[in-house]
Structures are given as C-alpha cells and as structure tokens.
PDB file of C-alpha atoms in Angstrom:
ATOM      1  CA  MET A   1     -73.570 -13.942  75.335  1.00  0.00           C
ATOM      2  CA  GLN A   2     -75.392 -10.784  74.335  1.00  0.00           C
ATOM      3  CA  TRP A   3     -78.400  -8.782  75.428  1.00  0.00           C
ATOM      4  CA  ALA A   4     -79.890  -5.305  74.963  1.00  0.00           C
ATOM      5  CA  ASP A   5     -81.777  -3.416  77.691  1.00  0.00           C
ATOM      6  CA  ILE A   6     -82.417   0.028  79.127  1.00  0.00           C
ATOM      7  CA  GLY A   7     -80.959   1.059  82.426  1.00  0.00           C
ATOM      8  CA  VAL A   8     -80.318   3.854  84.903  1.00  0.00           C
ATOM      9  CA  VAL A   9     -76.682   4.747  85.581  1.00  0.00           C
ATOM     10  CA  LEU A  10     -75.795   4.000  89.217  1.00  0.00           C
ATOM     11  CA  GLY A  11     -72.095   4.827  88.999  1.00  0.00           C
ATOM     12  CA  THR A  12     -68.788   4.446  87.237  1.00  0.00           C
ATOM     13  CA  ARG A  13     -65.184   3.797  88.181  1.00  0.00           C
ATOM     14  CA  ARG A  14     -62.127   4.288  86.104  1.00  0.00           C
ATOM     15  CA  HIS A  15     -60.504   1.193  84.637  1.00  0.00           C
ATOM     16  CA  GLY A  16     -57.092   1.587  83.130  1.00  0.00           C
ATOM     17  CA  GLU A  17     -56.204   4.745  81.253  1.00  0.00           C
ATOM     18  CA  THR A  18     -59.319   5.367  79.242  1.00  0.00           C
ATOM     19  CA  SER A  19     -62.012   2.770  80.125  1.00  0.00           C
ATOM     20  CA  ALA A  20     -64.599   2.666  82.898  1.00  0.00           C
ATOM     21  CA  VAL A  21     -66.598   0.006  84.634  1.00  0.00           C
ATOM     22  CA  VAL A  22     -70.228   1.187  84.555  1.00  0.00           C
ATOM     23  CA  GLU A  23     -72.945   0.041  86.916  1.00  0.00           C
ATOM     24  CA  LEU A  24     -76.494   0.051  85.728  1.00  0.00           C
ATOM     25  CA  MET A  25     -79.893  -0.765  87.207  1.00  0.00           C
ATOM     26  CA  THR A  26     -81.416  -2.368  84.132  1.00  0.00           C
ATOM     27  CA  GLN A  27     -85.055  -3.143  83.453  1.00  0.00           C
ATOM     28  CA  GLU A  28     -84.729  -6.854  82.795  1.00  0.00           C
ATOM     29  CA  HIS A  29     -81.283  -7.854  84.014  1.00  0.00           C
ATOM     30  CA  GLY A  30     -81.099  -6.178  87.428  1.00  0.00           C
ATOM     31  CA  ARG A  31     -78.055  -4.389  88.739  1.00  0.00           C
ATOM     32  CA  HIS A  32     -75.381  -5.149  86.192  1.00  0.00           C
ATOM     33  CA  LEU A  33     -71.844  -3.995  85.574  1.00  0.00           C
ATOM     34  CA  GLY A  34     -69.877  -3.882  82.350  1.00  0.00           C
ATOM     35  CA  LEU A  35     -66.747  -2.267  80.882  1.00  0.00           C
ATOM     36  CA  VAL A  36     -67.121   0.680  78.566  1.00  0.00           C
ATOM     37  CA  ARG A  37     -64.100   1.259  76.278  1.00  0.00           C
ATOM     38  CA  GLY A  38     -63.207   4.919  76.400  1.00  0.00           C
ATOM     39  CA  GLY A  39     -65.712   5.384  79.269  1.00  0.00           C
ATOM     40  CA  SER A  40     -63.369   7.753  81.124  1.00  0.00           C
ATOM     41  CA  GLY A  41     -63.161  10.122  78.104  1.00  0.00           C
ATOM     42  CA  THR A  42     -64.993  13.366  77.516  1.00  0.00           C
ATOM     43  CA  ARG A  43     -67.304  11.873  74.928  1.00  0.00           C
ATOM     44  CA  HIS A  44     -68.876   9.416  77.381  1.00  0.00           C
ATOM     45  CA  LYS A  45     -68.809  11.590  80.521  1.00  0.00           C
ATOM     46  CA  PRO A  46     -72.110  13.401  79.953  1.00  0.00           C
ATOM     47  CA  VAL A  47     -73.842  10.096  79.347  1.00  0.00           C
ATOM     48  CA  LEU A  48     -72.442   8.120  82.240  1.00  0.00           C
ATOM     49  CA  GLN A  49     -73.677  10.431  85.014  1.00  0.00           C
ATOM     50  CA  VAL A  50     -75.625   8.952  87.913  1.00  0.00           C
ATOM     51  CA  GLY A  51     -79.352   9.036  87.236  1.00  0.00           C
ATOM     52  CA  ASN A  52     -79.224   9.107  83.427  1.00  0.00           C
ATOM     53  CA  LEU A  53     -81.452   6.729  81.495  1.00  0.00           C
ATOM     54  CA  VAL A  54     -79.480   4.833  78.829  1.00  0.00           C
ATOM     55  CA  SER A  55     -79.793   2.046  76.343  1.00  0.00           C
ATOM     56  CA  ALA A  56     -77.133  -0.701  76.760  1.00  0.00           C
ATOM     57  CA  MET A  57     -75.822  -3.580  74.701  1.00  0.00           C
ATOM     58  CA  TRP A  58     -73.861  -6.036  76.799  1.00  0.00           C
ATOM     59  CA  ARG A  59     -71.541  -8.701  75.324  1.00  0.00           C
ATOM     60  CA  ALA A  60     -69.335 -11.303  76.954  1.00  0.00           C
ATOM     61  CA  ARG A  61     -67.890 -14.672  75.994  1.00  0.00           C
ATOM     62  CA  LEU A  62     -69.376 -16.266  79.057  1.00  0.00           C
ATOM     63  CA  ASP A  63     -72.265 -15.120  81.227  1.00  0.00           C
ATOM     64  CA  GLU A  64     -70.138 -14.884  84.406  1.00  0.00           C
ATOM     65  CA  HIS A  65     -67.629 -12.532  82.757  1.00  0.00           C
ATOM     66  CA  LEU A  66     -67.711  -8.786  83.446  1.00  0.00           C
ATOM     67  CA  GLY A  67     -68.369  -8.150  79.768  1.00  0.00           C
ATOM     68  CA  TYR A  68     -68.511  -5.014  77.672  1.00  0.00           C
ATOM     69  CA  TYR A  69     -71.162  -2.376  77.333  1.00  0.00           C
ATOM     70  CA  VAL A  70     -71.998  -0.206  74.392  1.00  0.00           C
ATOM     71  CA  ILE A  71     -74.083   2.606  75.847  1.00  0.00           C
ATOM     72  CA  GLU A  72     -76.190   5.384  74.338  1.00  0.00           C
ATOM     73  CA  GLY A  73     -78.013   8.091  76.228  1.00  0.00           C
ATOM     74  CA  LEU A  74     -81.789   8.194  76.234  1.00  0.00           C
ATOM     75  CA  ASP A  75     -82.511  10.868  78.837  1.00  0.00           C
ATOM     76  CA  LEU A  76     -79.488  12.829  80.089  1.00  0.00           C
ATOM     77  CA  ARG A  77     -81.389  14.452  82.976  1.00  0.00           C
ATOM     78  CA  ALA A  78     -78.539  14.305  85.538  1.00  0.00           C
ATOM     79  CA  ALA A  79     -77.175  17.660  84.326  1.00  0.00           C
ATOM     80  CA  SER A  80     -80.492  19.317  85.098  1.00  0.00           C
ATOM     81  CA  TYR A  81     -80.159  18.338  88.781  1.00  0.00           C
ATOM     82  CA  LEU A  82     -76.702  19.720  89.322  1.00  0.00           C
ATOM     83  CA  SER A  83     -77.990  22.909  90.951  1.00  0.00           C
ATOM     84  CA  ILE A  84     -80.646  21.139  93.045  1.00  0.00           C
ATOM     85  CA  ALA A  85     -79.187  19.920  96.343  1.00  0.00           C
ATOM     86  CA  HIS A  86     -81.956  17.529  97.377  1.00  0.00           C
ATOM     87  CA  ALA A  87     -81.994  15.956  93.859  1.00  0.00           C
ATOM     88  CA  LEU A  88     -78.263  15.310  93.933  1.00  0.00           C
ATOM     89  CA  TYR A  89     -78.434  13.727  97.363  1.00  0.00           C
ATOM     90  CA  GLY A  90     -81.474  11.719  96.218  1.00  0.00           C
ATOM     91  CA  LEU A  91     -79.632  10.364  93.148  1.00  0.00           C
ATOM     92  CA  ASN A  92     -76.734   9.218  95.293  1.00  0.00           C
ATOM     93  CA  HIS A  93     -79.013   7.655  97.957  1.00  0.00           C
ATOM     94  CA  LEU A  94     -81.113   5.825  95.318  1.00  0.00           C
ATOM     95  CA  ALA A  95     -77.941   4.456  93.746  1.00  0.00           C
ATOM     96  CA  ALA A  96     -76.736   3.237  97.185  1.00  0.00           C
ATOM     97  CA  LEU A  97     -80.019   1.589  97.879  1.00  0.00           C
ATOM     98  CA  CYS A  98     -79.929  -0.258  94.523  1.00  0.00           C
ATOM     99  CA  ARG A  99     -76.495  -1.565  95.443  1.00  0.00           C
ATOM    100  CA  LEU A 100     -78.139  -3.519  98.278  1.00  0.00           C
ATOM    101  CA  LEU A 101     -79.661  -5.795  95.656  1.00  0.00           C
ATOM    102  CA  PRO A 102     -77.680  -8.852  94.441  1.00  0.00           C
ATOM    103  CA  GLU A 103     -75.955  -8.207  91.189  1.00  0.00           C
ATOM    104  CA  ARG A 104     -77.691  -9.619  88.037  1.00  0.00           C
ATOM    105  CA  ASP A 105     -80.882 -10.430  89.932  1.00  0.00           C
ATOM    106  CA  PRO A 106     -83.908  -9.001  88.073  1.00  0.00           C
ATOM    107  CA  HIS A 107     -86.087  -6.601  89.923  1.00  0.00           C
ATOM    108  CA  GLN A 108     -88.330  -4.892  87.372  1.00  0.00           C
ATOM    109  CA  SER A 109     -90.583  -3.291  89.998  1.00  0.00           C
ATOM    110  CA  VAL A 110     -87.476  -1.650  91.511  1.00  0.00           C
ATOM    111  CA  PHE A 111     -86.404  -0.384  88.111  1.00  0.00           C
ATOM    112  CA  ASP A 112     -89.844   1.062  87.385  1.00  0.00           C
ATOM    113  CA  LEU A 113     -90.117   2.872  90.687  1.00  0.00           C
ATOM    114  CA  LEU A 114     -86.503   4.030  90.387  1.00  0.00           C
ATOM    115  CA  GLU A 115     -87.135   5.521  86.946  1.00  0.00           C
ATOM    116  CA  HIS A 116     -90.361   7.185  88.167  1.00  0.00           C
ATOM    117  CA  THR A 117     -88.676   8.591  91.207  1.00  0.00           C
ATOM    118  CA  ILE A 118     -85.745  10.051  89.346  1.00  0.00           C
ATOM    119  CA  ALA A 119     -88.092  11.647  86.781  1.00  0.00           C
ATOM    120  CA  HIS A 120     -89.803  13.568  89.623  1.00  0.00           C
ATOM    121  CA  LEU A 121     -86.823  14.584  91.766  1.00  0.00           C
ATOM    122  CA  ARG A 122     -87.209  18.266  91.077  1.00  0.00           C
ATOM    123  CA  ASP A 123     -90.155  18.799  93.455  1.00  0.00           C
ATOM    124  CA  PRO A 124     -88.708  18.266  96.987  1.00  0.00           C
ATOM    125  CA  SER A 125     -91.970  17.152  98.600  1.00  0.00           C
ATOM    126  CA  LEU A 126     -92.875  14.684  95.848  1.00  0.00           C
ATOM    127  CA  ALA A 127     -89.242  13.547  95.674  1.00  0.00           C
ATOM    128  CA  ALA A 128     -89.297  12.769  99.454  1.00  0.00           C
ATOM    129  CA  GLU A 129     -92.587  10.872  99.113  1.00  0.00           C
ATOM    130  CA  LEU A 130     -91.274   8.771  96.262  1.00  0.00           C
ATOM    131  CA  VAL A 131     -87.908   8.000  97.915  1.00  0.00           C
ATOM    132  CA  ALA A 132     -89.701   6.873 101.113  1.00  0.00           C
ATOM    133  CA  ARG A 133     -91.910   4.572  98.890  1.00  0.00           C
ATOM    134  CA  PHE A 134     -88.777   3.337  97.161  1.00  0.00           C
ATOM    135  CA  GLU A 135     -87.213   2.369 100.503  1.00  0.00           C
ATOM    136  CA  LEU A 136     -90.410   0.541 101.466  1.00  0.00           C
ATOM    137  CA  GLN A 137     -90.329  -1.286  98.153  1.00  0.00           C
ATOM    138  CA  LEU A 138     -86.639  -2.237  98.527  1.00  0.00           C
ATOM    139  CA  LEU A 139     -87.310  -3.710 101.949  1.00  0.00           C
ATOM    140  CA  ALA A 140     -89.919  -6.003 100.326  1.00  0.00           C
ATOM    141  CA  GLU A 141     -87.537  -6.953  97.524  1.00  0.00           C
ATOM    142  CA  LEU A 142     -84.893  -7.877 100.083  1.00  0.00           C
ATOM    143  CA  GLY A 143     -87.350 -10.105 101.982  1.00  0.00           C
ATOM    144  CA  PHE A 144     -88.226  -7.699 104.764  1.00  0.00           C
ATOM    145  CA  GLY A 145     -91.490  -6.336 103.559  1.00  0.00           C
ATOM    146  CA  LEU A 146     -93.833  -4.692 106.048  1.00  0.00           C
ATOM    147  CA  ASP A 147     -97.452  -5.827 106.368  1.00  0.00           C
ATOM    148  CA  LEU A 148     -99.436  -2.628 106.388  1.00  0.00           C
ATOM    149  CA  ASP A 149    -102.787  -3.918 105.144  1.00  0.00           C
ATOM    150  CA  SER A 150    -104.422  -4.933 108.445  1.00  0.00           C
ATOM    151  CA  CYS A 151    -104.036  -4.552 112.199  1.00  0.00           C
ATOM    152  CA  ALA A 152    -101.775  -7.182 113.758  1.00  0.00           C
ATOM    153  CA  ALA A 153    -103.896  -7.240 116.912  1.00  0.00           C
ATOM    154  CA  THR A 154    -107.468  -7.086 115.578  1.00  0.00           C
ATOM    155  CA  GLY A 155    -107.378  -7.676 111.828  1.00  0.00           C
ATOM    156  CA  ALA A 156    -109.047  -4.289 111.245  1.00  0.00           C
ATOM    157  CA  THR A 157    -108.235  -2.476 108.024  1.00  0.00           C
ATOM    158  CA  ALA A 158    -109.290   1.062 109.145  1.00  0.00           C
ATOM    159  CA  GLU A 159    -107.416   3.634 111.217  1.00  0.00           C
ATOM    160  CA  LEU A 160    -104.068   1.934 110.772  1.00  0.00           C
ATOM    161  CA  VAL A 161    -101.741   4.573 112.289  1.00  0.00           C
ATOM    162  CA  TYR A 162     -98.933   2.560 113.937  1.00  0.00           C
ATOM    163  CA  VAL A 163     -96.437  -0.148 113.034  1.00  0.00           C
ATOM    164  CA  SER A 164     -95.076  -2.651 115.466  1.00  0.00           C
ATOM    165  CA  PRO A 165     -91.185  -2.427 115.556  1.00  0.00           C
ATOM    166  CA  LYS A 166     -91.098  -6.128 116.436  1.00  0.00           C
ATOM    167  CA  SER A 167     -93.278  -7.634 113.701  1.00  0.00           C
ATOM    168  CA  GLY A 168     -93.325  -4.936 111.079  1.00  0.00           C
ATOM    169  CA  ARG A 169     -97.135  -5.169 110.972  1.00  0.00           C
ATOM    170  CA  ALA A 170     -99.676  -2.317 111.091  1.00  0.00           C
ATOM    171  CA  VAL A 171    -101.602  -1.592 114.333  1.00  0.00           C
ATOM    172  CA  SER A 172    -104.892   0.289 114.454  1.00  0.00           C
ATOM    173  CA  ARG A 173    -105.303   3.420 116.495  1.00  0.00           C
ATOM    174  CA  GLU A 174    -107.586   1.745 119.054  1.00  0.00           C
ATOM    175  CA  ALA A 175    -105.439  -1.346 119.537  1.00  0.00           C
ATOM    176  CA  GLY A 176    -102.178   0.589 119.640  1.00  0.00           C
ATOM    177  CA  GLU A 177    -103.143   3.457 121.872  1.00  0.00           C
ATOM    178  CA  PRO A 178    -101.990   1.834 125.169  1.00  0.00           C
ATOM    179  CA  TRP A 179     -98.557   1.214 123.630  1.00  0.00           C
ATOM    180  CA  ARG A 180     -98.259   4.253 121.338  1.00  0.00           C
ATOM    181  CA  ASP A 181     -94.945   5.293 122.866  1.00  0.00           C
ATOM    182  CA  LYS A 182     -93.408   1.920 121.784  1.00  0.00           C
ATOM    183  CA  LEU A 183     -94.847   1.837 118.275  1.00  0.00           C
ATOM    184  CA  LEU A 184     -93.704   3.581 115.100  1.00  0.00           C
ATOM    185  CA  ALA A 185     -95.979   6.022 113.373  1.00  0.00           C
ATOM    186  CA  LEU A 186     -97.537   4.868 110.015  1.00  0.00           C
ATOM    187  CA  PRO A 187     -98.082   7.971 107.857  1.00  0.00           C
ATOM    188  CA  ALA A 188    -101.108   7.756 105.575  1.00  0.00           C
ATOM    189  CA  PHE A 189     -99.073   8.041 102.370  1.00  0.00           C
ATOM    190  CA  LEU A 190     -97.356   4.719 103.106  1.00  0.00           C
ATOM    191  CA  GLY A 191    -100.554   3.068 104.177  1.00  0.00           C
ATOM    192  CA  ALA A 192    -104.106   2.816 102.963  1.00  0.00           C
ATOM    193  CA  ASP A 193    -104.550   6.538 102.235  1.00  0.00           C
ATOM    194  CA  ALA A 194    -101.796   6.603  99.644  1.00  0.00           C
ATOM    195  CA  GLN A 195    -103.448   9.269  97.528  1.00  0.00           C
ATOM    196  CA  ARG A 196    -103.334  12.080 100.036  1.00  0.00           C
ATOM    197  CA  THR A 197    -100.370  14.501  99.768  1.00  0.00           C
ATOM    198  CA  PRO A 198     -98.237  14.090 102.874  1.00  0.00           C
ATOM    199  CA  SER A 199     -97.190  16.896 105.192  1.00  0.00           C
ATOM    200  CA  ALA A 200     -93.564  17.456 106.150  1.00  0.00           C
ATOM    201  CA  ALA A 201     -94.252  15.762 109.526  1.00  0.00           C
ATOM    202  CA  GLU A 202     -95.704  12.713 107.767  1.00  0.00           C
ATOM    203  CA  LEU A 203     -92.702  12.535 105.470  1.00  0.00           C
ATOM    204  CA  ARG A 204     -90.420  12.573 108.506  1.00  0.00           C
ATOM    205  CA  ASP A 205     -92.513   9.763 110.071  1.00  0.00           C
ATOM    206  CA  GLY A 206     -92.238   7.816 106.814  1.00  0.00           C
ATOM    207  CA  PHE A 207     -88.468   8.040 106.787  1.00  0.00           C
ATOM    208  CA  ALA A 208     -88.267   7.188 110.509  1.00  0.00           C
ATOM    209  CA  LEU A 209     -90.304   4.047 109.701  1.00  0.00           C
ATOM    210  CA  THR A 210     -88.319   2.863 106.674  1.00  0.00           C
ATOM    211  CA  GLY A 211     -85.050   3.865 108.343  1.00  0.00           C
ATOM    212  CA  PHE A 212     -85.786   1.804 111.396  1.00  0.00           C
ATOM    213  CA  PHE A 213     -86.283  -1.366 109.341  1.00  0.00           C
ATOM    214  CA  LEU A 214     -83.456  -0.665 106.879  1.00  0.00           C
ATOM    215  CA  ALA A 215     -81.018  -0.190 109.776  1.00  0.00           C
ATOM    216  CA  ARG A 216     -82.214  -3.326 111.644  1.00  0.00           C
ATOM    217  CA  HIS A 217     -82.513  -5.768 108.698  1.00  0.00           C
ATOM    218  CA  VAL A 218     -80.093  -4.418 106.136  1.00  0.00           C
ATOM    219  CA  TYR A 219     -77.345  -2.161 107.399  1.00  0.00           C
ATOM    220  CA  GLU A 220     -76.680  -3.342 110.957  1.00  0.00           C
ATOM    221  CA  PRO A 221     -76.155  -7.005 109.997  1.00  0.00           C
ATOM    222  CA  ARG A 222     -73.480  -5.694 107.626  1.00  0.00           C
ATOM    223  CA  GLY A 223     -71.900  -3.643 110.397  1.00  0.00           C
ATOM    224  CA  GLU A 224     -72.882  -0.424 108.588  1.00  0.00           C
ATOM    225  CA  SER A 225     -74.954   2.676 109.347  1.00  0.00           C
ATOM    226  CA  LEU A 226     -77.580   4.287 107.208  1.00  0.00           C
ATOM    227  CA  PRO A 227     -75.762   6.191 104.453  1.00  0.00           C
ATOM    228  CA  GLU A 228     -74.912   9.841 104.845  1.00  0.00           C
ATOM    229  CA  SER A 229     -76.622  10.596 101.560  1.00  0.00           C
ATOM    230  CA  ARG A 230     -79.921   9.589 103.126  1.00  0.00           C
ATOM    231  CA  TYR A 231     -79.601  12.092 105.927  1.00  0.00           C
ATOM    232  CA  HIS A 232     -78.586  14.853 103.574  1.00  0.00           C
ATOM    233  CA  PHE A 233     -81.462  14.097 101.271  1.00  0.00           C
ATOM    234  CA  ILE A 234     -84.033  14.200 104.035  1.00  0.00           C
ATOM    235  CA  ALA A 235     -82.627  17.424 105.432  1.00  0.00           C
ATOM    236  CA  ALA A 236     -82.639  19.057 101.975  1.00  0.00           C
ATOM    237  CA  ALA A 237     -85.989  17.803 100.795  1.00  0.00           C
ATOM    238  CA  VAL A 238     -88.050  17.831 104.049  1.00  0.00           C
ATOM    239  CA  GLY A 239     -86.008  19.765 106.593  1.00  0.00           C
ATOM    240  CA  GLY A 240     -85.851  19.227 110.318  1.00  0.00           C
ATOM    241  CA  ALA A 241     -84.962  15.493 109.929  1.00  0.00           C
TER     242      ALA A 241
END
C-alpha cells in the first residue's frame, strides 16, 4: 500500500530511541498516523512542528498497519508563531479538534478550512473568527450541524439572531424575543451576514454558541470538558472570555 498527499502536522510522539509517530490531517486521507524513521532527531524536528504544512509519502504492507511516512516540509510556518501566544494556543486547539474526527476518514472541507485558518493565525481577530467557523464546521462533520438558514418557528430568513439550545436551529428576533433569556445569541459572522467583520462581543457570542454544542454533543458524552487550549486561545485572541 502506498499513497502521497499533503497534510498539516497535528502532533508527534517519540517511538523508540530515534523514531517518531507523526499525526497528520491530510487533504485526501483524513487524520492519519505513520512512523517516521529518525523523526525524533534534530533534522526532522523543525519540519514536524504542529501546524506545519508538509508533503507525505505513506507506505505499509497492509492498509490497516501503522505504516511509514517519508515527510518533507512545504511551509514551516510554526516557527513564526512561537512568539504569538494566541497563535500557539490556536494551533494546539485546532489539533485537538481534528483529533475528534475518526482516523483515516477523509474530510477535505476540514483540511481546507484548517489550512486557511492556520495561514491567518497572526491577526488575533481574524484568527478568532476562523477558529469559531472551524468549530462550527467540525460540528457538522461530526453529525451535529446547526441549521442557521431559517427561523425554526416561522421559516423566516431575515433577522436571525438567536439559536435554540434544544434544536440547534436559528430563531428570528421577533419569534425569539419572548424567550430571549433561554436562547443562545447567533452572531452575524456565523449566520447570514458572514461578510461583516465581527466585534469582540460577537466573537465571544460565537464561541459561546459553538462551545455549548461541542460540550453537549462531543465532549460531555466522552466524560470530558472543553479543552484548556480553547479557553486560553479565546482569552488571548479576544479577551474577556
């Protein structure tokens, strides 16, 4: 078995004295692990940093085997984020989110958004917007997508400013006003008005929305809490969250 792909490094762990098991989010083969001979050495270390874009050749005798990677760096951007706190937290959080996906299950839309998000991590406001969008996309990929296109009560497509915590569907301002204290805020950048630059308050509302459904549908059933890297990223990128 053999294939070639591009991927984003999600993490590594030492294997034996010199090798490393490397985890990639690949474009066509999903989240995939493989053994890199000499991966723990100094020559590979700059390449195998979380967030780097690499080319990978994977080989194994059988498809179900761990297999071996031969990896070359394409964009070694991780080093440029070392001094940027929100970017480092963002990389760790994005990697943790990708690990929620089944191994070897292709998710090209996730790869594309991951690559786009990492490429724009330097700007804290833009990074926060993209990470919130990534969380929303991941919920959909895991089968828990939110319906934000029309009002759950009236079918209206305008003035969608709330989300029902029960159904995950949008609710218009008029229909939701009597129950506003029980509804989640739907910031414009996650809804119909996706082109408008969000404020810090809207970004916090966005993370409150995605965090609610990530906790309910993904982490709590596993007996886990939302990852610490998420809280650190929001605090560093947005503040006051």
